[in-house]
mmCIF file of C-alpha atoms and ligand atoms in Angstrom:
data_model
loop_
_atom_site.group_PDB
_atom_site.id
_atom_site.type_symbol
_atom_site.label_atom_id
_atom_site.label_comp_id
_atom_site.label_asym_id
_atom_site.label_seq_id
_atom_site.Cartn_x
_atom_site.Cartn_y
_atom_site.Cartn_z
ATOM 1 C CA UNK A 1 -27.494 207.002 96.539
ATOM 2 C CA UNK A 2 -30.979 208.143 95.750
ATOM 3 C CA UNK A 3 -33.713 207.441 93.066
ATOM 4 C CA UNK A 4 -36.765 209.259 92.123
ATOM 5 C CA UNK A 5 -40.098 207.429 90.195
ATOM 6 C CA UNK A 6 -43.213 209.069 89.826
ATOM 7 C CA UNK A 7 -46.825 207.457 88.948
ATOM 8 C CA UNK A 8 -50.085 208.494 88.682
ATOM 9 C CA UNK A 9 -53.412 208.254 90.328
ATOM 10 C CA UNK A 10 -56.816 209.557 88.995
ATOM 11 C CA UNK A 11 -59.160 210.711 91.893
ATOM 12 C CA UNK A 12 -62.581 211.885 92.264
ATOM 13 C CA UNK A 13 -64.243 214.903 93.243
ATOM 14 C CA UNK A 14 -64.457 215.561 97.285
ATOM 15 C CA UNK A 15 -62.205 214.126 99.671
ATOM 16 C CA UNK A 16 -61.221 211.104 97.638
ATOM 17 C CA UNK A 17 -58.622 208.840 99.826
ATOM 18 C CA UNK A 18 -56.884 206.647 97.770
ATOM 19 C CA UNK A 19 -54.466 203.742 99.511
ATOM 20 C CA UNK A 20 -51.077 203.701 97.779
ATOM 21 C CA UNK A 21 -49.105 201.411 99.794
ATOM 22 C CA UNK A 22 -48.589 198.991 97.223
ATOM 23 C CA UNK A 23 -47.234 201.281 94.881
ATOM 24 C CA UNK A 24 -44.917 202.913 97.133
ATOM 25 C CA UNK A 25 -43.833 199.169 98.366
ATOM 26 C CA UNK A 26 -43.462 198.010 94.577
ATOM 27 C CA UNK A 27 -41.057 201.479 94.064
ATOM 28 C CA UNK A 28 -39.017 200.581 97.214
ATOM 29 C CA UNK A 29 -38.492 196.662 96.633
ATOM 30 C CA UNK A 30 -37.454 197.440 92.573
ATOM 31 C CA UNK A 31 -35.077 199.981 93.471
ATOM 32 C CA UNK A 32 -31.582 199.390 93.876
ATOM 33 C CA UNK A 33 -31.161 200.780 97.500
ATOM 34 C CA UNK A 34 -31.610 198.139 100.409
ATOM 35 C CA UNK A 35 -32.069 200.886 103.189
ATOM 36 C CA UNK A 36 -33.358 204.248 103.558
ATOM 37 C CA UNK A 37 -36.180 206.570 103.473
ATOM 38 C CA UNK A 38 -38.576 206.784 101.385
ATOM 39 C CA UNK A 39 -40.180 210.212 100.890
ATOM 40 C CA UNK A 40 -43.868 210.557 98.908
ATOM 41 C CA UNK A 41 -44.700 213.790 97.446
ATOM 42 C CA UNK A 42 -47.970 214.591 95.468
ATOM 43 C CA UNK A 43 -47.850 217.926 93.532
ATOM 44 C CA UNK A 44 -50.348 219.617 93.673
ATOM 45 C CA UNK A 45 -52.173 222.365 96.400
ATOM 46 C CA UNK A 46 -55.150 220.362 97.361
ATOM 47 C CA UNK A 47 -53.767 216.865 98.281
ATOM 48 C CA UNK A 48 -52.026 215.459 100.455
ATOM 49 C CA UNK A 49 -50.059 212.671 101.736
ATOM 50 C CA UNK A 50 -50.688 210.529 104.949
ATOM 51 C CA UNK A 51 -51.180 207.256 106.824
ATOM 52 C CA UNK A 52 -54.082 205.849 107.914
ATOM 53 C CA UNK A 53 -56.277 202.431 108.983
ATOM 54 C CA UNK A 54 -57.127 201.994 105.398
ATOM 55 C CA UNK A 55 -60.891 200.487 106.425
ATOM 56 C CA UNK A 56 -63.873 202.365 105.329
ATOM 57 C CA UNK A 57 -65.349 203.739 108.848
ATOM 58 C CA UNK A 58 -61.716 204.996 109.607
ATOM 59 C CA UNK A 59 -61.810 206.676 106.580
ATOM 60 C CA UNK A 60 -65.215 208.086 107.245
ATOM 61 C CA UNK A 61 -64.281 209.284 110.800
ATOM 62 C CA UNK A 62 -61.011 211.402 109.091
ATOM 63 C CA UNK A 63 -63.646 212.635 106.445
ATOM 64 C CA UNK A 64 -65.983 213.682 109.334
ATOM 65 C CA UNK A 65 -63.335 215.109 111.573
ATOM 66 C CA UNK A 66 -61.687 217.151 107.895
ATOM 67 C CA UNK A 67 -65.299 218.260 107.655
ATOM 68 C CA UNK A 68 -65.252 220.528 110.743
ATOM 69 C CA UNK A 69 -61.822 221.686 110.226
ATOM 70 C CA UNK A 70 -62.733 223.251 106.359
ATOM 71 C CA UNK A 71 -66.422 222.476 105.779
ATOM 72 C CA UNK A 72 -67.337 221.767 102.349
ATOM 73 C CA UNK A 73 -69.979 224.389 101.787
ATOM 74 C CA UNK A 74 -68.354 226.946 104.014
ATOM 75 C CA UNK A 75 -67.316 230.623 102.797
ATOM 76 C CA UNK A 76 -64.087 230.705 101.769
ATOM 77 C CA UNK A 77 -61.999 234.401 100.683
ATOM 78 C CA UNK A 78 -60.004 232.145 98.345
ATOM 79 C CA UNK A 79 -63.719 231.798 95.925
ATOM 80 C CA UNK A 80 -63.084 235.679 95.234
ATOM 81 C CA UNK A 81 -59.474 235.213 94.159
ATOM 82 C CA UNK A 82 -59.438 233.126 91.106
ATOM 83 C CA UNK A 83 -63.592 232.186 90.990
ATOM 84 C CA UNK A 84 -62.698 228.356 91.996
ATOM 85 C CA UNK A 85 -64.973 226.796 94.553
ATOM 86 C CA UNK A 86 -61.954 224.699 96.406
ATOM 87 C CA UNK A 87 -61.509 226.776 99.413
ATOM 88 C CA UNK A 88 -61.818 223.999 101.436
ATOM 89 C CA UNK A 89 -59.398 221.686 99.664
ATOM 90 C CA UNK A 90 -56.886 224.007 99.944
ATOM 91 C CA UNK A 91 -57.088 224.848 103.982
ATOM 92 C CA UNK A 92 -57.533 220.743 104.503
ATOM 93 C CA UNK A 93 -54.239 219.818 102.332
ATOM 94 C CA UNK A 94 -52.589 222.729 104.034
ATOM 95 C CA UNK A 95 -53.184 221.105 107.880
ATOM 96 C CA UNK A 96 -52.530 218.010 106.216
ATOM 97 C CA UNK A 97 -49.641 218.125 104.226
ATOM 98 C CA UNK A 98 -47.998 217.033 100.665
ATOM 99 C CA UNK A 99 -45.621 214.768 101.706
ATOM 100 C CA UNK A 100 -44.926 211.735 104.226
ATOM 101 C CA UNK A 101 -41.276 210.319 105.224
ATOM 102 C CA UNK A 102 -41.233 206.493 104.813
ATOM 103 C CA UNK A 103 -38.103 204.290 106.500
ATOM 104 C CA UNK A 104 -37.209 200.793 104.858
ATOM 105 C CA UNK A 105 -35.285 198.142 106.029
ATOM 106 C CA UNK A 106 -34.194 195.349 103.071
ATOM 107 C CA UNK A 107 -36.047 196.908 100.305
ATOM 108 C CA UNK A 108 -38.980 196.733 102.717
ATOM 109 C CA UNK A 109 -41.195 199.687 104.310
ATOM 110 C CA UNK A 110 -41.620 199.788 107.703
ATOM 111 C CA UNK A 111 -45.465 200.138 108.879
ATOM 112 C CA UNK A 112 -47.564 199.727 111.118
ATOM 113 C CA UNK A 113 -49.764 195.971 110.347
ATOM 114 C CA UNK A 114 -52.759 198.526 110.239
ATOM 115 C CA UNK A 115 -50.961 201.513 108.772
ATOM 116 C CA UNK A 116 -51.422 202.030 105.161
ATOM 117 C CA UNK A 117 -50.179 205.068 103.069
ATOM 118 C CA UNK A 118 -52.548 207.059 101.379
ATOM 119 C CA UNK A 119 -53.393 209.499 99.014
ATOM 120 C CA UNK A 120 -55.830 212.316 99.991
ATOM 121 C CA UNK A 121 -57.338 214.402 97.320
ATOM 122 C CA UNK A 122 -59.413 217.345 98.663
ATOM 123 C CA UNK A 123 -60.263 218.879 95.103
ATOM 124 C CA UNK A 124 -63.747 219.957 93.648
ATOM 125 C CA UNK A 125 -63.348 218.052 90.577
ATOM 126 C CA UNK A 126 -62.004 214.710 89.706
ATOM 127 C CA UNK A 127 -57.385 215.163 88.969
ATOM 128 C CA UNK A 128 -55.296 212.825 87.486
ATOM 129 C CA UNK A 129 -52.557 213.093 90.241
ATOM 130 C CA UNK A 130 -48.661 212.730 90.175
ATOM 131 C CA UNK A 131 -46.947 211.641 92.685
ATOM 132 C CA UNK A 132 -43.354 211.442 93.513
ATOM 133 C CA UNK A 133 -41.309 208.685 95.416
ATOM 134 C CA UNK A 134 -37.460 209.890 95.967
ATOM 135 C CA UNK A 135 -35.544 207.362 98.038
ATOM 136 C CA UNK A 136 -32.230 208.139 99.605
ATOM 137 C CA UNK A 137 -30.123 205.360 101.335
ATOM 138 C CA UNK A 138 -27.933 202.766 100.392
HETATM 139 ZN ZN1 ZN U 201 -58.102 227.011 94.278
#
């Protein structure tokens, strides 16, 4: 069996991480599979999907590390291309990816205590996001 749901997140401008768990739990405990995996997209080439310790430093350390990876203000050949200024957001949602694989057990995710799931948005300007929740079990 498998079921798909999709809701949407508006995000700001930079790297914007967003935690989601709740919405991804809410999907999982309505749906009418007990177990399975739970797979979150987001469409879209300059976000991305991941876990982290939703707590602000944490959060501040992956901004820091994302920062020296694809700086901000750095020269990018993709500026030439189209005239956008999001070079960076699309090298960091490339290394980071756009989706995450989720297990649940009796309509429950299984994470970590300190392991929230999270929406990363890397763009230049603020997006409304969609993003997509297909579970497969039974
Ligand atoms: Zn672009």
């Amino acid at each position: 069996m498998n079921k798909t749901k999709t809701f949407t997140i508006p995000t700001k401008a930079g790297t914007d991480v967003i935690d989601i768990t709740s919405e991804v739990s809410k999907i999982v405990s309505d749906s009418k599979i007990k177990s399975g995996i739970a797979c979150v997209f987001v469409a879209g080439s300059t976000a991305s999907i991941s876990t982290i310790e939703f707590e602000p430093n944490a959060v501040k350390d992956l901004k820091r590390a994302l920062d020296k990876i694809a700086p901000e203000n750095g020269d990018y050949e993709h500026h030439k291309t189209w005239g956008d200024d999001n070079g960076c957001a699309h090298v960091r949602a490339c290394f980071m990816g756009p989706s995450r694989s989720f297990p649940f057990e009796d309509k429950k995710l299984i994470l970590g205590t300190w392991q929230q799931i999270v929406l990363l948005d890397f763009d230049t300007k603020n997006r409304e996001r969609k993003i997509i929740v297909q579970i497969v079990g039974k």
